[in-house]
Structures are given as structure tokens and as C-alpha cells.
mmCIF file of C-alpha atoms in Angstrom:
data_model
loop_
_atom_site.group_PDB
_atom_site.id
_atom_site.type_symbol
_atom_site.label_atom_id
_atom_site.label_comp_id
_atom_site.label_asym_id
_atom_site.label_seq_id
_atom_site.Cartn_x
_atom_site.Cartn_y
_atom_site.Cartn_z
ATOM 1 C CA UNK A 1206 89.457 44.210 76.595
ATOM 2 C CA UNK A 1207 91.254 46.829 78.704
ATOM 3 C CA UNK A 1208 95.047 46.142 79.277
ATOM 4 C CA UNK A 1209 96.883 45.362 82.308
ATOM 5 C CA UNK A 1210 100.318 47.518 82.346
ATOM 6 C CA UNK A 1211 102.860 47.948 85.098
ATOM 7 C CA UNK A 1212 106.834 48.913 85.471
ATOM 8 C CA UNK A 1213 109.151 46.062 85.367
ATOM 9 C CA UNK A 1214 109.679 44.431 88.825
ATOM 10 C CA UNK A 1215 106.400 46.690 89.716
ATOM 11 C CA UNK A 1216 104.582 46.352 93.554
ATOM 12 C CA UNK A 1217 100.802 45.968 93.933
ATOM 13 C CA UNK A 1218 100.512 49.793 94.374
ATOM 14 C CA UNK A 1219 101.876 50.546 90.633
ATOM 15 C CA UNK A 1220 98.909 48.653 88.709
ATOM 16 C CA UNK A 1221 97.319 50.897 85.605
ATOM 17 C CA UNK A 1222 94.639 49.285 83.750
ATOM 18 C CA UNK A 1223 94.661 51.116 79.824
ATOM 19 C CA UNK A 1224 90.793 52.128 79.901
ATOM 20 C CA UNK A 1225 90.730 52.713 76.146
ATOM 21 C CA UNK A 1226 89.157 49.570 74.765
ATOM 22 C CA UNK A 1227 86.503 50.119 77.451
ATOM 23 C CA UNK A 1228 85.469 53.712 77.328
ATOM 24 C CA UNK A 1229 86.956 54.488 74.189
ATOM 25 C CA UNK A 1230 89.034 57.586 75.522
ATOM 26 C CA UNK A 1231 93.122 57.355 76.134
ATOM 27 C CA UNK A 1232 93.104 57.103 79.750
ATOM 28 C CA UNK A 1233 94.858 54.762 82.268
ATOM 29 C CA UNK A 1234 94.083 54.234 85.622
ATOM 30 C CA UNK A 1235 96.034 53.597 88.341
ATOM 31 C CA UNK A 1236 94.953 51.047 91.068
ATOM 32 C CA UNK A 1237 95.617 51.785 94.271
ATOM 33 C CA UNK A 1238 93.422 49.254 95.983
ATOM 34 C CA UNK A 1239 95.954 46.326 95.885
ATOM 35 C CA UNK A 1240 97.162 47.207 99.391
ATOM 36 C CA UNK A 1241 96.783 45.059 102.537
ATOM 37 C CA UNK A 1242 93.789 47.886 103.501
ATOM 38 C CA UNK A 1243 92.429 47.519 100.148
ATOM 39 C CA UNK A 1244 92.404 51.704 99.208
ATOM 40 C CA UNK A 1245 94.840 54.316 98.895
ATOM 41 C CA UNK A 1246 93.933 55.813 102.113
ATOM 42 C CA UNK A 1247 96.479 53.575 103.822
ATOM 43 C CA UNK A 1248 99.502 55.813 103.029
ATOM 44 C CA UNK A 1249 98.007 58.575 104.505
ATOM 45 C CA UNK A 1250 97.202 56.363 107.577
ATOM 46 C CA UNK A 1251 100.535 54.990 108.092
ATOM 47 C CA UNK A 1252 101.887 59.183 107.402
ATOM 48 C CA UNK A 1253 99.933 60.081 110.129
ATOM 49 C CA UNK A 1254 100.433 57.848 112.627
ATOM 50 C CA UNK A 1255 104.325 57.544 112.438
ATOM 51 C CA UNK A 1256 103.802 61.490 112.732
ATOM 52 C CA UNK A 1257 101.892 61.005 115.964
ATOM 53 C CA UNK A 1258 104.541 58.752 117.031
ATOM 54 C CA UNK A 1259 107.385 61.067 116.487
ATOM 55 C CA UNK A 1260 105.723 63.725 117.916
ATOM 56 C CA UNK A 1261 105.309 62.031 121.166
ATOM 57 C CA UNK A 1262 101.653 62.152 120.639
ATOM 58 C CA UNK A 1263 100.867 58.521 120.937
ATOM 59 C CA UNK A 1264 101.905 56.359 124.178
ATOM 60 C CA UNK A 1265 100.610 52.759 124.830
ATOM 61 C CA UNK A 1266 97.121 54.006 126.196
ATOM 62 C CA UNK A 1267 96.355 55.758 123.338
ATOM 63 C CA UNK A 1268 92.677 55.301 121.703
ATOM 64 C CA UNK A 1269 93.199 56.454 118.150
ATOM 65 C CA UNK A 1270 90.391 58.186 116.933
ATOM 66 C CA UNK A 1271 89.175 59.439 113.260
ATOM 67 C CA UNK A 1272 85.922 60.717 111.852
ATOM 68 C CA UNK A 1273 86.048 58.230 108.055
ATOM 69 C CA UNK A 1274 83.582 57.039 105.518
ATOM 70 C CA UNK A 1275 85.058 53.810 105.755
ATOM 71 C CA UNK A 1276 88.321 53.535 103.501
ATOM 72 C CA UNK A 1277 90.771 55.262 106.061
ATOM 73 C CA UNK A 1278 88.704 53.719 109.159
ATOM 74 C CA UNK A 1279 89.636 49.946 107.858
ATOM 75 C CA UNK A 1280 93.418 51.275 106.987
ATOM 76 C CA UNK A 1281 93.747 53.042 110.784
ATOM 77 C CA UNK A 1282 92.215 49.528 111.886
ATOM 78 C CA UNK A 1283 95.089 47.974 110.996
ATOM 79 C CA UNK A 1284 98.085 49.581 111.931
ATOM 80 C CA UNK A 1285 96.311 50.129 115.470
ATOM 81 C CA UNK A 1286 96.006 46.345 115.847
ATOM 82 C CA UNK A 1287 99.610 45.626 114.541
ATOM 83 C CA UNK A 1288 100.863 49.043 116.511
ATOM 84 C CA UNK A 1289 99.074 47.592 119.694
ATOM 85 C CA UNK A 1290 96.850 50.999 119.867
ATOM 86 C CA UNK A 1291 92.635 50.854 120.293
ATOM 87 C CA UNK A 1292 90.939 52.644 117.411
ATOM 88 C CA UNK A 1293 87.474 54.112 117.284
ATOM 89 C CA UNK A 1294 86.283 54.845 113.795
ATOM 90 C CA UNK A 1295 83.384 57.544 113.515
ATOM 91 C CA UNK A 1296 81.281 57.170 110.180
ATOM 92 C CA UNK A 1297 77.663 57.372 109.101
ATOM 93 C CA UNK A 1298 75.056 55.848 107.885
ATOM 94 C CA UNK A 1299 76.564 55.477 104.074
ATOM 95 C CA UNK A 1300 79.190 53.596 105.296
ATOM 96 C CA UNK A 1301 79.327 49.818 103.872
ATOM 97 C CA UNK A 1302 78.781 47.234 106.029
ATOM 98 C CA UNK A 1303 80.915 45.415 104.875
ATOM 99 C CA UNK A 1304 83.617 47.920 106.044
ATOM 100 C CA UNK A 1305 82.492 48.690 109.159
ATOM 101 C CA UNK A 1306 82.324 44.444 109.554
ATOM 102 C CA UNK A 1307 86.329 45.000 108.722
ATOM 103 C CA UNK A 1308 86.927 47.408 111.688
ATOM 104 C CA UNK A 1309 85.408 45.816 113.862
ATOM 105 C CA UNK A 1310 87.036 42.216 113.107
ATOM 106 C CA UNK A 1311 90.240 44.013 113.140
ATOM 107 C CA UNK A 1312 88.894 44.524 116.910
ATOM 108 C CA UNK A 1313 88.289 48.108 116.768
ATOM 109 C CA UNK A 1314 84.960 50.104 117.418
ATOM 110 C CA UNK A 1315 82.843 52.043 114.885
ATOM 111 C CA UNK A 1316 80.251 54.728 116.141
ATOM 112 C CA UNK A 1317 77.645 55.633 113.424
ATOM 113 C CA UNK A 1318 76.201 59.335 113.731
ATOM 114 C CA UNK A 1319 72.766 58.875 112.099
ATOM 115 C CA UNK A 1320 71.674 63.018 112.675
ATOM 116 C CA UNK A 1321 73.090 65.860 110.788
ATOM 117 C CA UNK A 1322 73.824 69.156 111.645
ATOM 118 C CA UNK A 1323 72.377 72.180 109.822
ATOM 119 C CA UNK A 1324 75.241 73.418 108.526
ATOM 120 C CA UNK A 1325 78.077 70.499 108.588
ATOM 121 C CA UNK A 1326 75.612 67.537 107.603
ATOM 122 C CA UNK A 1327 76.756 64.002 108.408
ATOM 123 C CA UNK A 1328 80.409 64.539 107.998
ATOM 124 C CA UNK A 1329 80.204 67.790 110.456
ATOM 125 C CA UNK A 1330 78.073 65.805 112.835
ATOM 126 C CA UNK A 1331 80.989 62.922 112.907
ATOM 127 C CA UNK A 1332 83.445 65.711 113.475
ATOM 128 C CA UNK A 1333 81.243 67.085 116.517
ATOM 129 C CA UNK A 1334 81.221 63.331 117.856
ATOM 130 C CA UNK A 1335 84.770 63.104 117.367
ATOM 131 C CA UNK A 1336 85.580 66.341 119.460
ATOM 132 C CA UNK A 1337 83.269 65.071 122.065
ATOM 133 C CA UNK A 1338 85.438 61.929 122.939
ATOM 134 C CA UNK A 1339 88.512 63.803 122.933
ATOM 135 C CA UNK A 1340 86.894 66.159 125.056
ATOM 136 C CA UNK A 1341 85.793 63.403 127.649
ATOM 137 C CA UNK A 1342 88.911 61.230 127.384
ATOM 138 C CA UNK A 1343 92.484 62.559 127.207
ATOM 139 C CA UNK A 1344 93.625 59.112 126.087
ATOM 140 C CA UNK A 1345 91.607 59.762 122.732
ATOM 141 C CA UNK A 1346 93.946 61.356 119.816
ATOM 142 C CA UNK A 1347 92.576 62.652 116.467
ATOM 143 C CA UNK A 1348 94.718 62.475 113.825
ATOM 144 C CA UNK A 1349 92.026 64.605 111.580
ATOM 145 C CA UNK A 1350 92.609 63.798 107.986
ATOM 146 C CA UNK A 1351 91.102 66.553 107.210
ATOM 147 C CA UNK A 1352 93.437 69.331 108.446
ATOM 148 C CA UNK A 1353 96.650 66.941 108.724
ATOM 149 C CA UNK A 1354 99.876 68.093 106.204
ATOM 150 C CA UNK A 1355 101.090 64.361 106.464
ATOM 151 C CA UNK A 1356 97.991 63.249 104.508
ATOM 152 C CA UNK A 1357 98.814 65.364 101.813
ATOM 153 C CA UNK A 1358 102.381 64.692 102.081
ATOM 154 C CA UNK A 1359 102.434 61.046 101.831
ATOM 155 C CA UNK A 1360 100.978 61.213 98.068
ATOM 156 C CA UNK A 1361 103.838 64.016 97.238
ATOM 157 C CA UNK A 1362 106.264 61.614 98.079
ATOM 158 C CA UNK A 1363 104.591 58.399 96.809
ATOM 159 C CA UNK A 1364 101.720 58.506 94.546
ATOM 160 C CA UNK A 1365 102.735 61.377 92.375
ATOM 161 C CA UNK A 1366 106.414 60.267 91.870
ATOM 162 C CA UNK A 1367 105.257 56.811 91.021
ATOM 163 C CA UNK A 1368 103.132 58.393 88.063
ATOM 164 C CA UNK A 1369 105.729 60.100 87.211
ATOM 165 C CA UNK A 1370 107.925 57.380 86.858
ATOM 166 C CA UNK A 1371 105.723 55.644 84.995
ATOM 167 C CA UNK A 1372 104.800 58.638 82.770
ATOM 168 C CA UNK A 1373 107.286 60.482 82.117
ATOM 169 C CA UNK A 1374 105.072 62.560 79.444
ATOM 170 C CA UNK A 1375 102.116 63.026 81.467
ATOM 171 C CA UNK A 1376 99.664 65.468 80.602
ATOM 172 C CA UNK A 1377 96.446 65.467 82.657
ATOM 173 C CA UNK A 1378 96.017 64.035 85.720
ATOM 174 C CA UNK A 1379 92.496 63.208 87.423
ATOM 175 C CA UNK A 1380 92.095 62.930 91.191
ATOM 176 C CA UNK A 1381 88.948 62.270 93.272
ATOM 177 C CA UNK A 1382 88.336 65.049 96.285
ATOM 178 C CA UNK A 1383 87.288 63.750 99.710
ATOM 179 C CA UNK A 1384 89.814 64.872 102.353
ATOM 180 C CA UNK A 1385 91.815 66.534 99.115
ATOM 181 C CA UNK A 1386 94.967 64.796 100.835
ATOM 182 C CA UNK A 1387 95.601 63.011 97.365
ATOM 183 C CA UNK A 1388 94.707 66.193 95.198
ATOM 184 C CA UNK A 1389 96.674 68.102 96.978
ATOM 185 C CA UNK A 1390 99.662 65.788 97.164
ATOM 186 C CA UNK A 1391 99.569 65.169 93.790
ATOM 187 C CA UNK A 1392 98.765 68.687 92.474
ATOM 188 C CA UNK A 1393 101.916 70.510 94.467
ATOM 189 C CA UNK A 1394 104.027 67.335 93.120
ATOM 190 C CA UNK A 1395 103.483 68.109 89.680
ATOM 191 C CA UNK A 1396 103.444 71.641 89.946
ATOM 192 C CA UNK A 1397 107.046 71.632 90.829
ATOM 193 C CA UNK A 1398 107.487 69.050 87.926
ATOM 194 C CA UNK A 1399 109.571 69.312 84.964
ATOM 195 C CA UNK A 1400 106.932 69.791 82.701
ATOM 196 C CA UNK A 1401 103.225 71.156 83.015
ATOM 197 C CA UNK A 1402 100.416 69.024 84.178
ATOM 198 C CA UNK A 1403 96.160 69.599 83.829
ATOM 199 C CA UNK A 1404 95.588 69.274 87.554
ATOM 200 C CA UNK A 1405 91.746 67.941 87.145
ATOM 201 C CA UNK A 1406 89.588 67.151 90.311
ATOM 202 C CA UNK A 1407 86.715 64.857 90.319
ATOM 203 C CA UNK A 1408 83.728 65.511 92.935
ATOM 204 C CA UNK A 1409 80.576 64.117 93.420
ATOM 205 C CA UNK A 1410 77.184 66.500 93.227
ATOM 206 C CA UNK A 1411 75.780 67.379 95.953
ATOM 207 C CA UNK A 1412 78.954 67.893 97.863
ATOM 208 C CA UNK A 1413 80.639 71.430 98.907
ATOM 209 C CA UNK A 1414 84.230 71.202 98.163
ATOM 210 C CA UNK A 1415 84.325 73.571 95.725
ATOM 211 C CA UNK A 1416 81.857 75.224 96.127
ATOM 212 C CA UNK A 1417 78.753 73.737 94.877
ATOM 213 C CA UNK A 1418 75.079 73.453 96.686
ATOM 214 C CA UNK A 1419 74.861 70.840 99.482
ATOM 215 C CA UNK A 1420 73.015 67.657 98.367
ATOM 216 C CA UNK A 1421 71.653 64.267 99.262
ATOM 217 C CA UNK A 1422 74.779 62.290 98.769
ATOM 218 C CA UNK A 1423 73.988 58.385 99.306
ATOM 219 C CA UNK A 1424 77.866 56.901 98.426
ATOM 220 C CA UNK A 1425 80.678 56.829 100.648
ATOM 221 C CA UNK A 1426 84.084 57.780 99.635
ATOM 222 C CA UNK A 1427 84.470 61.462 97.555
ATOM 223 C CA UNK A 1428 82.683 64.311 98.487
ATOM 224 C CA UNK A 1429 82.056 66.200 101.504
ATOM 225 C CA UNK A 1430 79.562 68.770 103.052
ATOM 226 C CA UNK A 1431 82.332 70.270 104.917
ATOM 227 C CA UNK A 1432 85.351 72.239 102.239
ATOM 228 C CA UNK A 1433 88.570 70.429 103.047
ATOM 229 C CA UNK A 1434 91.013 72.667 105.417
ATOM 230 C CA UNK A 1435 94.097 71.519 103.187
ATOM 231 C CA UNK A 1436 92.285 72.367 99.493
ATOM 232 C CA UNK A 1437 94.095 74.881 98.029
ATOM 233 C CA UNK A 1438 92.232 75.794 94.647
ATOM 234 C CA UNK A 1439 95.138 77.856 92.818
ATOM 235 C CA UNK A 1440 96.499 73.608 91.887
ATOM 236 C CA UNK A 1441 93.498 72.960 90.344
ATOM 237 C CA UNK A 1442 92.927 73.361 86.740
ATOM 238 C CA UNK A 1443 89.457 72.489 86.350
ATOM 239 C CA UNK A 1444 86.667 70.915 88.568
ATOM 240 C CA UNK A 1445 84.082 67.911 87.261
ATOM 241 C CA UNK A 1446 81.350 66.675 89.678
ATOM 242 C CA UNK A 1447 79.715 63.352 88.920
ATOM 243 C CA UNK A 1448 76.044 62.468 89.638
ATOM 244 C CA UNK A 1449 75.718 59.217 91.244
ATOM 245 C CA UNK A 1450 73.728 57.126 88.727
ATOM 246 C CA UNK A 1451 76.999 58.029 86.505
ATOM 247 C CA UNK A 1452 79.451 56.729 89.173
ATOM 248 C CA UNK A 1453 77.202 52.858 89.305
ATOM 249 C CA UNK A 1454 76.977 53.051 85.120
ATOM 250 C CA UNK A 1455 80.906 53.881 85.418
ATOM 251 C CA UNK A 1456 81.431 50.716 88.287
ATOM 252 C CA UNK A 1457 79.216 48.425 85.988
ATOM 253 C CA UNK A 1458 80.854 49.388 82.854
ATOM 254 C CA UNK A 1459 84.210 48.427 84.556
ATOM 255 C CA UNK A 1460 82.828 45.132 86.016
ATOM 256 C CA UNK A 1461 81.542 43.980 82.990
ATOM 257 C CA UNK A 1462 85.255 44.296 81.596
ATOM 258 C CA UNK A 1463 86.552 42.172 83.775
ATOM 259 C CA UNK A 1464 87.350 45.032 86.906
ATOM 260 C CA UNK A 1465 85.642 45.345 89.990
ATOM 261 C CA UNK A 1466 86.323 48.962 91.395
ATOM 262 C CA UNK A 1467 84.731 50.696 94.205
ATOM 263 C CA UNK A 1468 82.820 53.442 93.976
ATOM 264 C CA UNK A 1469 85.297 56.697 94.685
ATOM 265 C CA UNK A 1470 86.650 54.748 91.477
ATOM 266 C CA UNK A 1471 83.581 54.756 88.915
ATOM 267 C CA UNK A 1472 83.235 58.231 89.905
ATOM 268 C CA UNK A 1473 86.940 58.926 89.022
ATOM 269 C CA UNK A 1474 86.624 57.431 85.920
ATOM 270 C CA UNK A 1475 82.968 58.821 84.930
ATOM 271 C CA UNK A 1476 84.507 62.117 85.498
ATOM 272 C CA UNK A 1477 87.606 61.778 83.113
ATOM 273 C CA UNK A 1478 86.087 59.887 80.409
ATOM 274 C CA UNK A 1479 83.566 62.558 80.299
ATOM 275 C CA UNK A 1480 86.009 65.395 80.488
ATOM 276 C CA UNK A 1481 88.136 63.991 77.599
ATOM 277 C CA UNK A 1482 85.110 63.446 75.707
ATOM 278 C CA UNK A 1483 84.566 66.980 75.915
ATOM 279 C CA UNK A 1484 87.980 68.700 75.432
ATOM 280 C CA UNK A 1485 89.030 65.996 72.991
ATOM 281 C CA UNK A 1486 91.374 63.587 73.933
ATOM 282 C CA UNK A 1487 94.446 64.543 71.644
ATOM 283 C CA UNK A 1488 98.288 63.247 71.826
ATOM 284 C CA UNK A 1489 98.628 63.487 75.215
ATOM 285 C CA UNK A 1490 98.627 60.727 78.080
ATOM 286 C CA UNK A 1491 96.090 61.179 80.781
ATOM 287 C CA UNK A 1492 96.220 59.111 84.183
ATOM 288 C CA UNK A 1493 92.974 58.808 86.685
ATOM 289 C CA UNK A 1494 93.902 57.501 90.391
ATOM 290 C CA UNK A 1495 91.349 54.466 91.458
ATOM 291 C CA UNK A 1496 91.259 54.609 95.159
ATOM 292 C CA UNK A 1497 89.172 51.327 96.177
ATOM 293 C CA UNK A 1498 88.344 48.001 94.753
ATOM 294 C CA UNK A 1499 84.750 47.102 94.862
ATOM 295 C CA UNK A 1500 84.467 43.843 97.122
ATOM 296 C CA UNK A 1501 82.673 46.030 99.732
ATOM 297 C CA UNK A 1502 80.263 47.888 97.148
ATOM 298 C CA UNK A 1503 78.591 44.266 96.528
ATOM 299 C CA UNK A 1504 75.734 45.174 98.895
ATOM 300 C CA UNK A 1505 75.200 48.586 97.603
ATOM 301 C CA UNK A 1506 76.678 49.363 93.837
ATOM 302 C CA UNK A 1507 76.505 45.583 92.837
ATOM 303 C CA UNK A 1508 73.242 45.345 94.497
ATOM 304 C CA UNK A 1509 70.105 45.698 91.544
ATOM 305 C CA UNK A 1510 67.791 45.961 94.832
ATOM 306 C CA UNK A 1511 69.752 48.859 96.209
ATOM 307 C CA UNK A 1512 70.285 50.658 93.156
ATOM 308 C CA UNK A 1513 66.440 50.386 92.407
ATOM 309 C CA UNK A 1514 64.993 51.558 95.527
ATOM 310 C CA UNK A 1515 67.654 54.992 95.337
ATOM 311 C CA UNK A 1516 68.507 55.661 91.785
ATOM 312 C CA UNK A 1517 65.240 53.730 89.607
ATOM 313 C CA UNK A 1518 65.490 50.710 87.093
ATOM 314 C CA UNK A 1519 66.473 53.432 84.804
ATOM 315 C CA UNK A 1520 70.338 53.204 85.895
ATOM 316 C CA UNK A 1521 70.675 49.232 85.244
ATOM 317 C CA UNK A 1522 68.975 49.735 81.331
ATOM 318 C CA UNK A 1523 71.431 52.372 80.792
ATOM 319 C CA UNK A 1524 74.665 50.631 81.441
ATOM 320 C CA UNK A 1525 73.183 47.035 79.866
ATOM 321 C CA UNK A 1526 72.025 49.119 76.840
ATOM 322 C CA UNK A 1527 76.242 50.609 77.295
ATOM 323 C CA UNK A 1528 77.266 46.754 77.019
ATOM 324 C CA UNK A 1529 75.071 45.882 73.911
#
């Protein structure tokens, strides 16, 4: 069974689960999904908006408003309803329902853009929609995640150092790429660190980022069809994208060992157990971030009917046949 470590008097955000009795590779993962949001994206929502505040940028009429496949929409959710601000969330069509059920009982609005654009696909079509409101409202601010230092600065001073803390001989560090906020945070971290670190970033196919061909992409969370303004490639060391039948055998794997991760996470740890495979996994200690926890995947990942009708039976006999 995988094991359950953390530092002595340790918070909810400093969870690692030792993946090596699972997978078979030395890798731990650290959960970030034990947050009142439920994902990692709430310390770049809570960087942002005391940013706005400080800048003067948000006054009590403000209508906060952020283009989000769902993770930093539910975090923005909540600090607007305990900050007394009115949030819009703009997502798609991939977005859970279950999350965009947590916006709105958070007593926020959600807009889902159905239509992409030629070039920018769903996510530049959001953006487009987003712009629009701002454009016909002057009480609407965007905070954009996408081009906003403060989301990559609240993992350089938070998620990286806690890593480090926790360890202190660190050798390879894996990182999912959406907004690159938390590559980017922890890759400048760690290249200012004492010792060298493998910068490695996990994508899914079919997304742009770095540089790849646009593709049908059907899960929320990593990815985009848009390359991230704050991605700076000289950080990275190497580059692994993830199909997504490998992400649900990755989220199955983990569920049937007791974890139940989202998906941003099985395609985290698909990535890393495959790249250690690969370059061999050696003496040294490797650490993958887990964004999410899974509870609102149980309509889509979780879902045999859902994975059928996108991926084929194919997907569920490969990650029973994993378990046998």
C-alpha cells in the first residue's frame, strides 16, 4: 500500500503520499487538494486578489471576473463570497458539473462558451468572452491567471519552499502546465536553490504549451490551446505530454490504492512514473505536485459510461488487467 508521510506538526497543504508500492517507481506526491477549495489553485487566487486589493483595483462594486476550467473558478468563488465581491466564472463545456454546481452554490455565476475560435479554441473563446464583459461593464475586473506575476509568485513563496523543506535532497521535480503559474513558481524557486533540480513539466496531448499540435482535449485542468504568457522555457528541463486514456488508467490505479485524485493529478503522475521508467529511477528523490482530489471527476473519470462513450472499453481492461 502507498504510504502516508508528512512533517511533524504538518497542515493539510504538506500531505505526500510515497507512490512506490503503487507504481513501483521512487516518487512521492504531494497533495495539494486538502484546502478549503479543494486544489492548489487557491493560493494563486488568494495572491491575486489581495494584489487587486492593494492596488486599489477592487472597491465594493466590484464583479470579479476569470476565464477557469473549474479549479480556480470554485477557489475565486470563495474568497468573493467571504470578501463580499460578485464573481463570474467563464469555463467551457469540459468543465465538471459538479464544479460549476460549487460556484454557483457559493452564489456566483458561471458562463459556459460552447464555440471555439479558429485559432484560440475553447480557452481563447473564454478569453474573448471575458474581454467582452469588461468591455461592457467597468465594474468587471480580470485578474487573468494567465498573464498575472502573483500566480506564479504565490508557489515561489509557498509550494516550492515547502518541498524544500521537506526534501532537502531533492532531485527532480514534476509539475503539471495549465496557466504554468505553479511551473513557473516552482522552477525559478529551485533554480535559485542550493543545489540543482530536474525541472520536469507534465502536459496533456493535444494541447499547445510547448509547442505541440492542437488537439481534441476532453479533461479539464492541464493543458491549453493558448501558450501561457508567464512560461518561460529556459526552467524547464524536459517536457512529457500524457494522452488521456493514460491520465483515467493513472486516476484508477490511484483509486484502487486507496486515493481518489482528480484528473490534473493522474496526469501528473502518468507522466513521472513514465519518465522515471525511462531514465531509470536511481538514488535520487523525485516529488510530483497533485493539484485536485477527485470528488468532482465521479461523473466523468469515475464514470465507466463516460469513459466508454470517449476513450472505448479498452481503457477500463487496461487498468483492471494493471490491478490483477
Amino acid at each position: 500500500m502507498p504510504v502516508i508521510t508528512a512533517p511533524e506538526n504538518y497542515n493539510a497543504e504538506e500531505l505526500y503520499v510515497d507512490l512506490r508500492p503503487s507504481f513501483g517507481q521512487p516518487l512521492y506526491l504531494k497533495c495539494e487538494g486538502f484546502n478549503f477549495a479543494g486544489s492548489i489553485k487557491l493560493k494563486a487566487a488568494t495572491a491575486m486578489v489581495e494584489a487587486a486589493e492593494r492596488d486599489g483595483l477592487l472597491n465594493p462594486d466590484s464583479v470579479l471576473v476569470e476565464s477557469s476550467s473549474g479549479n480556480l473558478g470554485v477557489a475565486l468563488s470563495m474568497l468573493a463570497a467571504s470578501k463580499g465581491y460578485r464573481f463570474v466564472c467563464v469555463t467551457d463545456s469540459r468543465c465538471n458539473l459538479a464544479t460549476r454546481r460549487a460556484i454557483e452554490a457559493l452564489g456566483n455565476d458561471v458562463h459556459i462558451v460552447t464555440e471555439p475560435t479558429p485559432q484560440g479554441g475553447l480557452l481563447g473563446a473564454r478569453i474573448d468572452h471575458v474581454r467582452e464583459l469588461c468591455a461592457a461593464d467597468h465594474r468587471y475586473v480580470w485578474l487573468n491567471q494567465y498573464r498575472n506575476p502573483n500566480n506564479w509568485q504565490a508557489h515561489y513563496r509557498s509550494t516550492a519552499p515547502a518541498i524544500a523543506r521537506m526534501f532537502p535532497e531533492l532531485d527532480t521535480l514534476f509539475v503539471g502546465a495549465g496557466t504554468t503559474g505553479t511551473l513557473m513558481g516552482c522552477a525559478r524557486y529551485f533554480r535559485e536553490w542550493r543545489r540543482p533540480v530536474r525541472i520536469i513539466a507534465v502536459d496533456a496531448v493535444g494541447s499547445v504549451i510547448f509547442g505541440g499540435a492542437q488537439g481534441q482535449r476532453n479533461l479539464p485542468g492541464l493543458g491549453a490551446s493558448v501558450r501561457p504568457a508567464l512560461l518561460d522555457d529556459s526552467y524547464v528541463d524536459d517536457v512529457i505530454l500524457v494522452p488521456e486514456p493514460d491520465t483515467i488508467r493513472a486516476c484508477h490505479r490511484l483509486a484502487h490504492a486507496g486515493f481518489l485524485f482528480g484528473g490534473s493529478t493522474g496526469t501528473v503522475v502518468s507522466g513521472a512514473i513514465g519518465w522515471l521508467s525511462a531514465h531509470g529511477p536511481g538514488d535520487g528523490t523525485a516529488v510530483a505536485i497533485a493539484p485536485d482530489l477527485g470528488e468532482r471527476y465521479l461523473d466523468t473519470i469515475y464514470q465507466t459510461n463516460w469513459i466508454h462513450g470517449l476513450y472505448g472499453e479498452d481503457v477500463c481492461e487496461s487498468w483492471h488487467g494493471a490491478d490483477s
